[in-house]
Coordinates of C-alpha atoms and ligand atoms in Angstrom, one line a residue:
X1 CA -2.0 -10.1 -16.6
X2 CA -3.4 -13.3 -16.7
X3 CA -7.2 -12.2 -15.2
X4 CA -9.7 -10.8 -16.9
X5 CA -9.8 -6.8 -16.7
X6 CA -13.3 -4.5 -17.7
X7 CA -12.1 -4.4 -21.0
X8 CA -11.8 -8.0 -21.5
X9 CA -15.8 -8.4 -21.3
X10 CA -19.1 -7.2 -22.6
X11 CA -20.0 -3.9 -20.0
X12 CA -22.6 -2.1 -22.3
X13 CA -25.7 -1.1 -20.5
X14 CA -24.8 -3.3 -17.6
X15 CA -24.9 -3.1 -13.7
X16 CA -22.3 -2.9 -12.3
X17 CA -21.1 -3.2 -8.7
X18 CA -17.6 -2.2 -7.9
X19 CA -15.3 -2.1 -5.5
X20 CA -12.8 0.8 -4.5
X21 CA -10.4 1.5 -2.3
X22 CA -11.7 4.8 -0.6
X23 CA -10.2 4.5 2.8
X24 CA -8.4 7.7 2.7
X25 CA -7.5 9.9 5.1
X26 CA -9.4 12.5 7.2
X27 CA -9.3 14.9 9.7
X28 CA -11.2 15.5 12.8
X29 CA -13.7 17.6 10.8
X30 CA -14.1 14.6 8.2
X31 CA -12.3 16.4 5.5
X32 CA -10.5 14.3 3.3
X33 CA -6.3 15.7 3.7
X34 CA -5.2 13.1 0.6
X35 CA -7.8 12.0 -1.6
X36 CA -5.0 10.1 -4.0
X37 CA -7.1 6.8 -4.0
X38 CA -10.1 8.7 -5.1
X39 CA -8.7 10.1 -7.9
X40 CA -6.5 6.3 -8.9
X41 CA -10.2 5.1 -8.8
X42 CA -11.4 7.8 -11.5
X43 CA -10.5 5.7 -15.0
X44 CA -12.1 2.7 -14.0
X45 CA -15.4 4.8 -13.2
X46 CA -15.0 7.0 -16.0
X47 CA -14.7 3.7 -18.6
X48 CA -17.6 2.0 -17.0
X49 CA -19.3 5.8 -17.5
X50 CA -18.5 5.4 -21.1
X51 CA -20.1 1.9 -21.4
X52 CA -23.1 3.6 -20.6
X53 CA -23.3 1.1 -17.3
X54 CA -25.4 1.8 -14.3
X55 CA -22.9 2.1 -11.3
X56 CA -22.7 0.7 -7.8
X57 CA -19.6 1.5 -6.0
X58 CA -18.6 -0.2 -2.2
X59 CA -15.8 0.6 -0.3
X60 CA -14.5 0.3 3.3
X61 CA -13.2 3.4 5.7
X62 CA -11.2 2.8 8.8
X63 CA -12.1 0.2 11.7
X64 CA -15.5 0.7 12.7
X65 CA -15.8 -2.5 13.8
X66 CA -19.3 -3.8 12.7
X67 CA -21.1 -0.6 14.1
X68 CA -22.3 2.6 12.2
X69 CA -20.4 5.4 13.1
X70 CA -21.1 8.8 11.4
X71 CA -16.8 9.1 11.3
X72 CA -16.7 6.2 9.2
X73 CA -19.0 7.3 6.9
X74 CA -18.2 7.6 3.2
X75 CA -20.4 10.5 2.6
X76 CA -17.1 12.8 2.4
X77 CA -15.9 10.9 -0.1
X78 CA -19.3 10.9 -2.3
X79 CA -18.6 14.8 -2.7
X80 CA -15.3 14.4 -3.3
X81 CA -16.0 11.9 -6.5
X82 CA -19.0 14.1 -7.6
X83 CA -16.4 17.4 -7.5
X84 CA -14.0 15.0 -9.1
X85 CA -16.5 13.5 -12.1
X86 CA -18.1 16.1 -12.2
X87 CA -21.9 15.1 -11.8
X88 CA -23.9 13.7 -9.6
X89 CA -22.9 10.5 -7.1
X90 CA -26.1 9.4 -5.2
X91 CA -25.1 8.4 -2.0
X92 CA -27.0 5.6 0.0
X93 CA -27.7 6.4 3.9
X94 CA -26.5 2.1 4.6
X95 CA -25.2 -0.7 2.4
X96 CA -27.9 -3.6 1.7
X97 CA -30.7 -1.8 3.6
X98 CA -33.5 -0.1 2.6
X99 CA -32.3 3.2 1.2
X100 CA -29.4 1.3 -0.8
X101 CA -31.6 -0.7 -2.4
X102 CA -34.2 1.3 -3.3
X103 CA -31.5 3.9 -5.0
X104 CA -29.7 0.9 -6.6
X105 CA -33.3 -0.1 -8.2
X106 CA -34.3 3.3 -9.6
X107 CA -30.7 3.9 -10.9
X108 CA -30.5 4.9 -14.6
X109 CA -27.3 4.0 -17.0
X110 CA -24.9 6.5 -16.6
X111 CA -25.7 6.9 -13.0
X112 CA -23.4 6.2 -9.9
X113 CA -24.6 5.3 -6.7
X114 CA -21.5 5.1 -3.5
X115 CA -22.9 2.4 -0.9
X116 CA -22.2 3.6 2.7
X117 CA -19.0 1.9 4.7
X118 CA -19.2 -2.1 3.6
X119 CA -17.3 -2.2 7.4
X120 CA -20.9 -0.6 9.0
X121 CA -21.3 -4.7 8.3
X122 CA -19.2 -7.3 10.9
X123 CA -20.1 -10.0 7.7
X124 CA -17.9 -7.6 6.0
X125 CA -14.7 -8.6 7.3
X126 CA -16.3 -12.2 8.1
X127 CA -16.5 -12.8 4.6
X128 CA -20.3 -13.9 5.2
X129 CA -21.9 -15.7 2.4
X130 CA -25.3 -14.5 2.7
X131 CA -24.2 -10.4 3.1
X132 CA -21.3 -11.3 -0.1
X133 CA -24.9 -12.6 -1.8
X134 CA -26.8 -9.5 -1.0
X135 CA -23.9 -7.3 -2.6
X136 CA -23.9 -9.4 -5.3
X137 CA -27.4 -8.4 -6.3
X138 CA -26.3 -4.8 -7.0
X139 CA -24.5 -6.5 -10.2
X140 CA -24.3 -8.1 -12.9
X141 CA -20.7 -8.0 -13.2
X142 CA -18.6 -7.3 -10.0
X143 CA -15.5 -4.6 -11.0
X144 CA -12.8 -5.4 -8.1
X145 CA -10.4 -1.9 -8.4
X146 CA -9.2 -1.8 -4.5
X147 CA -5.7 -2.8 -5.1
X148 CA -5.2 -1.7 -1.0
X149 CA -7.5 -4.5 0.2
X150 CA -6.8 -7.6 -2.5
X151 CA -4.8 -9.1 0.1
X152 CA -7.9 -9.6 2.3
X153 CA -10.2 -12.3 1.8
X154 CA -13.8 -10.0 2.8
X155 CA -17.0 -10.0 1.3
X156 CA -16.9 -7.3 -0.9
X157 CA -13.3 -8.9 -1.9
X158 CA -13.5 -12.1 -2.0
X159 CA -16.8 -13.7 -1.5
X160 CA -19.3 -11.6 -3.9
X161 CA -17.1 -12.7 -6.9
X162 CA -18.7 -16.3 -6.3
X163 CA -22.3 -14.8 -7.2
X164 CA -21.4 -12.8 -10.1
X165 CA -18.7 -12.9 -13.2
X166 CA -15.3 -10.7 -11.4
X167 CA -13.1 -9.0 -13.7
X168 CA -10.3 -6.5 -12.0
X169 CA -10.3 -2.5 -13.0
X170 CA -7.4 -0.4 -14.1
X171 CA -6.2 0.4 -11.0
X172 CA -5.7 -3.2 -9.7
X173 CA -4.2 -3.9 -13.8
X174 CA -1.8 -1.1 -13.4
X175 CA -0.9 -2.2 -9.9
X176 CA 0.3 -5.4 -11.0
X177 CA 2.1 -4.7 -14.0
X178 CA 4.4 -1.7 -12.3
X179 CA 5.4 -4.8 -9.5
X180 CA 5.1 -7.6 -11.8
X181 CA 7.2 -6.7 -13.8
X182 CA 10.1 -5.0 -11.2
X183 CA 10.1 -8.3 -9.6
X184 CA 9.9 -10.7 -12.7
X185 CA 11.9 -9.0 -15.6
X186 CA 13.5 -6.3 -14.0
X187 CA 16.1 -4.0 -15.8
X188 CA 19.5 -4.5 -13.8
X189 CA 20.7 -3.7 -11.2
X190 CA 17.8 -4.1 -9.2
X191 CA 18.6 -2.7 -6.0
X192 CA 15.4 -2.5 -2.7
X193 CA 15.4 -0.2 -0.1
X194 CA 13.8 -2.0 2.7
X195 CA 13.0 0.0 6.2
X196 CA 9.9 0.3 8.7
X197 CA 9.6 -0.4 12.1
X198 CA 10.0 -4.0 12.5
X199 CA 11.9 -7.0 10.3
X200 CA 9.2 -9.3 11.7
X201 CA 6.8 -7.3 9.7
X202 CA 9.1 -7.6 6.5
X203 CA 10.5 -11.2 7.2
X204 CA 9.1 -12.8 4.1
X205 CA 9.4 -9.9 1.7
X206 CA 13.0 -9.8 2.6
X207 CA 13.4 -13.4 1.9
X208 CA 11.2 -13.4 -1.3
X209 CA 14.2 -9.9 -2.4
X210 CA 16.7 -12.0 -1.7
X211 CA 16.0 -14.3 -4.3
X212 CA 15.2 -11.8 -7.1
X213 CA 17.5 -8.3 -6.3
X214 CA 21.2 -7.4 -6.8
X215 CA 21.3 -4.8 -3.4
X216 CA 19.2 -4.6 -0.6
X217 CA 19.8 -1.5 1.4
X218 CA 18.6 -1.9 4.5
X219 CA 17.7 1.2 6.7
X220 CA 14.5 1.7 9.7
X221 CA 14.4 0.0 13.0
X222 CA 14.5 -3.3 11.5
X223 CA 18.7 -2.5 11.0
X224 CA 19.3 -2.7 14.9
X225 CA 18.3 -6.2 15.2
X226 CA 21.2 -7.1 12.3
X227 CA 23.5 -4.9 14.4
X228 CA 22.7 -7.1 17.4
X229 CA 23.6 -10.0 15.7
X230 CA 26.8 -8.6 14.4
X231 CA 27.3 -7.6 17.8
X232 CA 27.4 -3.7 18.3
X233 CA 25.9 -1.9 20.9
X234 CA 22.6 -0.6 19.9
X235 CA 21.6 1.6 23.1
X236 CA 17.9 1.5 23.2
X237 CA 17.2 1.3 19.5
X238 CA 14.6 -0.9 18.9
X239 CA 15.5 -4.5 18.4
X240 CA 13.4 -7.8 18.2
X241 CA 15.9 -10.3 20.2
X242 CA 13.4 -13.4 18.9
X243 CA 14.7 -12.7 15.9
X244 CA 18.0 -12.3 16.1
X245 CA 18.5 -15.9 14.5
X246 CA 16.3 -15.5 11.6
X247 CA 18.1 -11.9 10.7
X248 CA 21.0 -14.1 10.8
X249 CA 20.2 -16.6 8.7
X250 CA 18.6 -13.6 6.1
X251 CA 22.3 -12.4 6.5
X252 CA 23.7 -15.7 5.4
X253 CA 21.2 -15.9 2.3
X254 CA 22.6 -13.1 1.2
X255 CA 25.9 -14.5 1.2
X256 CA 25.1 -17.4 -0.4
X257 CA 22.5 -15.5 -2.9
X258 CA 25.7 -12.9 -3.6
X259 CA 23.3 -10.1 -3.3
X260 CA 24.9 -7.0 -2.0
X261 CA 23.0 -6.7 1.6
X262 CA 23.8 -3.7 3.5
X263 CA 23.2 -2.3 6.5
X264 CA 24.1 1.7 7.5
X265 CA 26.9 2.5 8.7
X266 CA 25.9 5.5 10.7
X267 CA 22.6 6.8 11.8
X268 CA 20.8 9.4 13.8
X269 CA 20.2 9.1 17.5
X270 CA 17.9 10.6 19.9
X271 CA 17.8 11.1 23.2
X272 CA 14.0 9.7 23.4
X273 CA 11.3 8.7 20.5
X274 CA 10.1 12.2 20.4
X275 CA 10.2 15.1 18.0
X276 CA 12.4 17.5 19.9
X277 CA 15.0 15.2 21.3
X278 CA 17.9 16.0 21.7
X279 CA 20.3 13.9 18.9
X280 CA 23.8 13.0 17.8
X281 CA 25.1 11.2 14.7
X282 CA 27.3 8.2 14.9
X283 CA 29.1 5.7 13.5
X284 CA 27.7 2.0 13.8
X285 CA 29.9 1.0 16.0
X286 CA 29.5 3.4 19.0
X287 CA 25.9 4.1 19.9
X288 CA 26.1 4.7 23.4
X289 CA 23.8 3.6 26.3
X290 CA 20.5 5.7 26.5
X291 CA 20.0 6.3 22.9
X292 CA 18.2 5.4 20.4
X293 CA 18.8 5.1 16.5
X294 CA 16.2 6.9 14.8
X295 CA 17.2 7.7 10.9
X296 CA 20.1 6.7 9.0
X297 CA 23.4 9.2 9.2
X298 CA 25.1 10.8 6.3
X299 CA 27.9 8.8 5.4
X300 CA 25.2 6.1 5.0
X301 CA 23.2 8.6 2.6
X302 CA 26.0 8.8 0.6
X303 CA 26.9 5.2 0.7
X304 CA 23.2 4.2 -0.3
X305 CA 23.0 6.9 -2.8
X306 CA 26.1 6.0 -4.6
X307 CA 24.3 2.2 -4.9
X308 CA 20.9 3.7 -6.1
X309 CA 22.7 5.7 -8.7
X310 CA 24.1 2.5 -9.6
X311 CA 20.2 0.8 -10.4
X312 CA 18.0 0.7 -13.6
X313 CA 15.0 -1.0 -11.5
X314 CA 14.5 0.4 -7.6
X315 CA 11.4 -1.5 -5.0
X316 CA 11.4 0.9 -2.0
X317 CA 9.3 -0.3 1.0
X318 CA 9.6 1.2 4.7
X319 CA 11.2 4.1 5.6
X320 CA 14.8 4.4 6.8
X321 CA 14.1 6.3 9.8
X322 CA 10.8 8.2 11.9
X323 CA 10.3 9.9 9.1
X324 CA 6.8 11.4 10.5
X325 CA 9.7 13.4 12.8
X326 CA 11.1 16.6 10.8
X327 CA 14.4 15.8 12.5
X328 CA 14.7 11.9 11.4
X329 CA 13.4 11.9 8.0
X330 CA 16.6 13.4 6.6
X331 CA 17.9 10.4 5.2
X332 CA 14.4 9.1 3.7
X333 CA 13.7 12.7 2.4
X334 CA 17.5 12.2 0.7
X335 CA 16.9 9.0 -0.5
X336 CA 13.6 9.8 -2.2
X337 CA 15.4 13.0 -4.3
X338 CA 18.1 11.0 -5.3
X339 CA 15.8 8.3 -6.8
X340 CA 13.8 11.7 -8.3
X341 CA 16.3 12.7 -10.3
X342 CA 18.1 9.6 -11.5
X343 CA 17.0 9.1 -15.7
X344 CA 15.9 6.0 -16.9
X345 CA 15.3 4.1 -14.1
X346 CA 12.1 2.7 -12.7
X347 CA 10.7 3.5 -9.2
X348 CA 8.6 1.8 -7.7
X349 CA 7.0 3.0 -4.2
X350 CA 5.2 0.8 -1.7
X351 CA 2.8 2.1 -0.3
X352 CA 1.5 3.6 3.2
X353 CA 4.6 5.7 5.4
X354 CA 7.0 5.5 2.6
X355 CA 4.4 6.5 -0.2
X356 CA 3.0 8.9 2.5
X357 CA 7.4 10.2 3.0
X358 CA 7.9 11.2 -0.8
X359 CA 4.6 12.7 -1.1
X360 CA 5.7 14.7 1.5
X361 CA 9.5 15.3 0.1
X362 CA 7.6 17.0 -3.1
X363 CA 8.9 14.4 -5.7
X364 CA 5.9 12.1 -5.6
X365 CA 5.3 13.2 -9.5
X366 CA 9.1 12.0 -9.8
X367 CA 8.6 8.4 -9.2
X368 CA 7.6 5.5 -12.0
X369 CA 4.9 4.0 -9.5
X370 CA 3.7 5.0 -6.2
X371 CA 1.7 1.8 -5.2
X372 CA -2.4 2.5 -3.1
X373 CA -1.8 -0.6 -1.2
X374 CA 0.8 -1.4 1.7
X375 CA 0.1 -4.3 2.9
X376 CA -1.0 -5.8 -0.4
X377 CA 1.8 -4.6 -2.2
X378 CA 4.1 -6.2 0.3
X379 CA 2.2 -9.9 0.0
X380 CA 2.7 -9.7 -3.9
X381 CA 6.3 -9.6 -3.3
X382 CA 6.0 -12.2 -0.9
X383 CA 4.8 -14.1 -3.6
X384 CA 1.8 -14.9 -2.1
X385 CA -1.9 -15.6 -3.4
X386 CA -3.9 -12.6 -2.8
X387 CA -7.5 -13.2 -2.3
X388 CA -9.2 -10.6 -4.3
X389 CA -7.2 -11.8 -7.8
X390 CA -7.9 -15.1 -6.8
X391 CA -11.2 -14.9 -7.4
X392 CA -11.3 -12.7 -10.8
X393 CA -11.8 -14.8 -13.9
X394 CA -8.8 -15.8 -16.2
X395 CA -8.4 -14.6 -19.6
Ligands
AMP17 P1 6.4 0.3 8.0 O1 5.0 0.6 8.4 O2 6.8 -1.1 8.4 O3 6.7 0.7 6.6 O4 7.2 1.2 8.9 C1 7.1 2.6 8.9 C2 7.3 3.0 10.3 O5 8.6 2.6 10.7 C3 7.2 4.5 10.5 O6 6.1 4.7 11.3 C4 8.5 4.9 11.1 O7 8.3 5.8 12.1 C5 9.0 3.6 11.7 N1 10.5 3.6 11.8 C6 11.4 3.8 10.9 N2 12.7 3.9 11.4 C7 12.5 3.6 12.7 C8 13.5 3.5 13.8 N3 14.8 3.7 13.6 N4 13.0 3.3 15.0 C9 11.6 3.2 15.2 N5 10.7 3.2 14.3 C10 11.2 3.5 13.0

């Protein structure tokens, strides 16, 4: 990596404000039901415990908008790092207020402090210089670890790294290596699994894969608009007919590129987007009125299956069907224990739903890299300049 990482500067006895990515999932009771990010947070801490440093960590949770709101709070996940460190994490009742402050100023080396929501703050999102300024009094050196949020251009992102020296954690490191290197020096085959909702969502990663994979499998809602184009019925599958000439022209890259593009050639329909529906399998060619395609079918299992056995290197991002349905998350449940038990190959997981799907299919452990951030991960293979690595120093 070409930026400067914690162990490429002088951290002894320093302060140290960093920031994590703890927006992780709760329930109505604020439990935490996956505290994954927490714990791909721990080695950064756990060095910068070692340097003897005194500790400031920031983080967003969820949407609240600008406003205090006790279900946003990051209290939960205070206990949850004490129970996982071990000792004590002092938690601050706001962010540059009072009570942060204060317990920021009276903080010995070897002791953490979690700031409450940065998102409690509308500067937050705003990127405002003046509330970026006040965060970056809680360091010396600013530690940016939130792989999930590099991709946005906030305050506790972006704009506090002009204040203080910015060097990334291990998280963020490892992050970019696992994609880095799939994407830039990958073992062949490389072969991408690409699903999800939407291919508006995924029109530039698809066109960035193009240029740099051997197969693209394509599965999700995203495959009915390419049906569209090719001109089969597609019921009332979802389909984005403003995009029907850019799937074709992704079709034609292909073509030209020679990479292997395929689409399934069966899926799953239900009788409505609902768990219990009614549903039929069949082949691409005959969905009839009043359906909708929701997974991919079994003949194209096998056919994708047959191509992922085939791959050294394997980028998986979106889901091939509503996996959050027990009845149409067959074919991303099969696709995930395939990739578990091929040898010698790496796997590398978007993440959000997908990461979210094999967590859920047991073979999580399986996989070479399971990626904290979605939407970042997706914008580094876009190729594009994420904000929060912008602004670290270079080696
Ligand atoms: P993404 O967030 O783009 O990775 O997409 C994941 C979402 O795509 C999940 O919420 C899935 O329910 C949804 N999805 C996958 N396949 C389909 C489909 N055939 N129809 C509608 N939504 C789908």
């Amino acid at each position: 990596m070409s930026k400067k990482t914690v162990k490429d500067i002088d951290l002894k006895d320093k302060k140290v404000l960093v920031r994590c990515d703890f927006n992780v999932p709760m329930d109505e009771n604020q439990n935490i039901t996956d505290n994954r990010r927490i714990v791909a947070a721990l080695p950064t801490i756990k060095y910068l415990l070692e340097q003897n440093c005194k500790i400031v960590l920031c983080s967003h949770l969820g949407r609240p908008k600008g406003e205090v709101k006790k279900e946003f709070s990051l209290a939960p996940v205070g206990k949850e790092l004490s129970k996982q460190l071990c000792r004590e994490v002092i938690m601050a009742n706001d962010v540059i207020g009072e009570d942060a402050k204060t317990k920021a100023n009276n903080l010995k080396n070897g002791e953490i402090l979690l700031l409450e929501n940065v998102r409690f703050h509308r500067e937050e999102t705003d990127n405002d210089p003046e509330f970026a300024k006040e965060l970056s009094k809680y360091g010396e050196v600013f530690v940016n670890d939130a792989f999930g949020t590099v991709h946005r251009a906030h305050a506790s992102t972006e704009g506090v790294a002009k204040y203080i020296p910015a060097v990334s954690g291990f998280l963020i490191e490892k992050e970019l290596k696992f994609l880095g290197d799939a994407l830039e020096n990958p073992e062949r085959p490389l072969v991408s699994i690409l699903g999800g909702s939407k291919v508006s969502d995924k029109i530039g990663v698809i066109d960035s894969l193009l240029e740099k994979v051997d197969t693209l499998l394509i599965g999700g809602g995203m495959a009915y608009t390419f049906y569209k184009v090719l001109g089969y019925s597609i019921g009332n599958s979802i389909c984005e007919d403003d995009k029907l000439d850019l799937a074709k022209e992704l079709m034609k890259k292909a073509e030209e590129k020679n990479v292997k593009m395929l689409l399934p050639i069966d899926n799953k329909l239900g009788k409505e987007f609902s768990p219990n529906t009614e549903t039929m399998i069949v082949d691409r060619d005959s969905i009839p009125d009043g359906w909708e395609g929701l997974d991919i079918g079994p003949k194209t299992i096998e056919l994708y299956s047959e191509e992922l056995k085939k791959a050294k290197t394997v980028i998986w991002n979106g889901t091939v069907g509503v996996a959050e349905f027990e009845k149409f998350a067959q074919g991303t449940n099969s696709l995930a224990k395939v990739l578990a038990d091929l040898e010698d190959v790496v796997t590398i997981i978007g993440g959000g739903d997908t990461a979210a799907a094999v967590q859920k299919s047991g073979v999580a452990d399986k996989m070479t890299h399971i990626s904290t951030g979605g939407g970042a991960s997706l914008e580094f293979i876009e190729g594009k300049k994420l904000p929060g690595i912008e602004v670290l120093e270079n080696k």
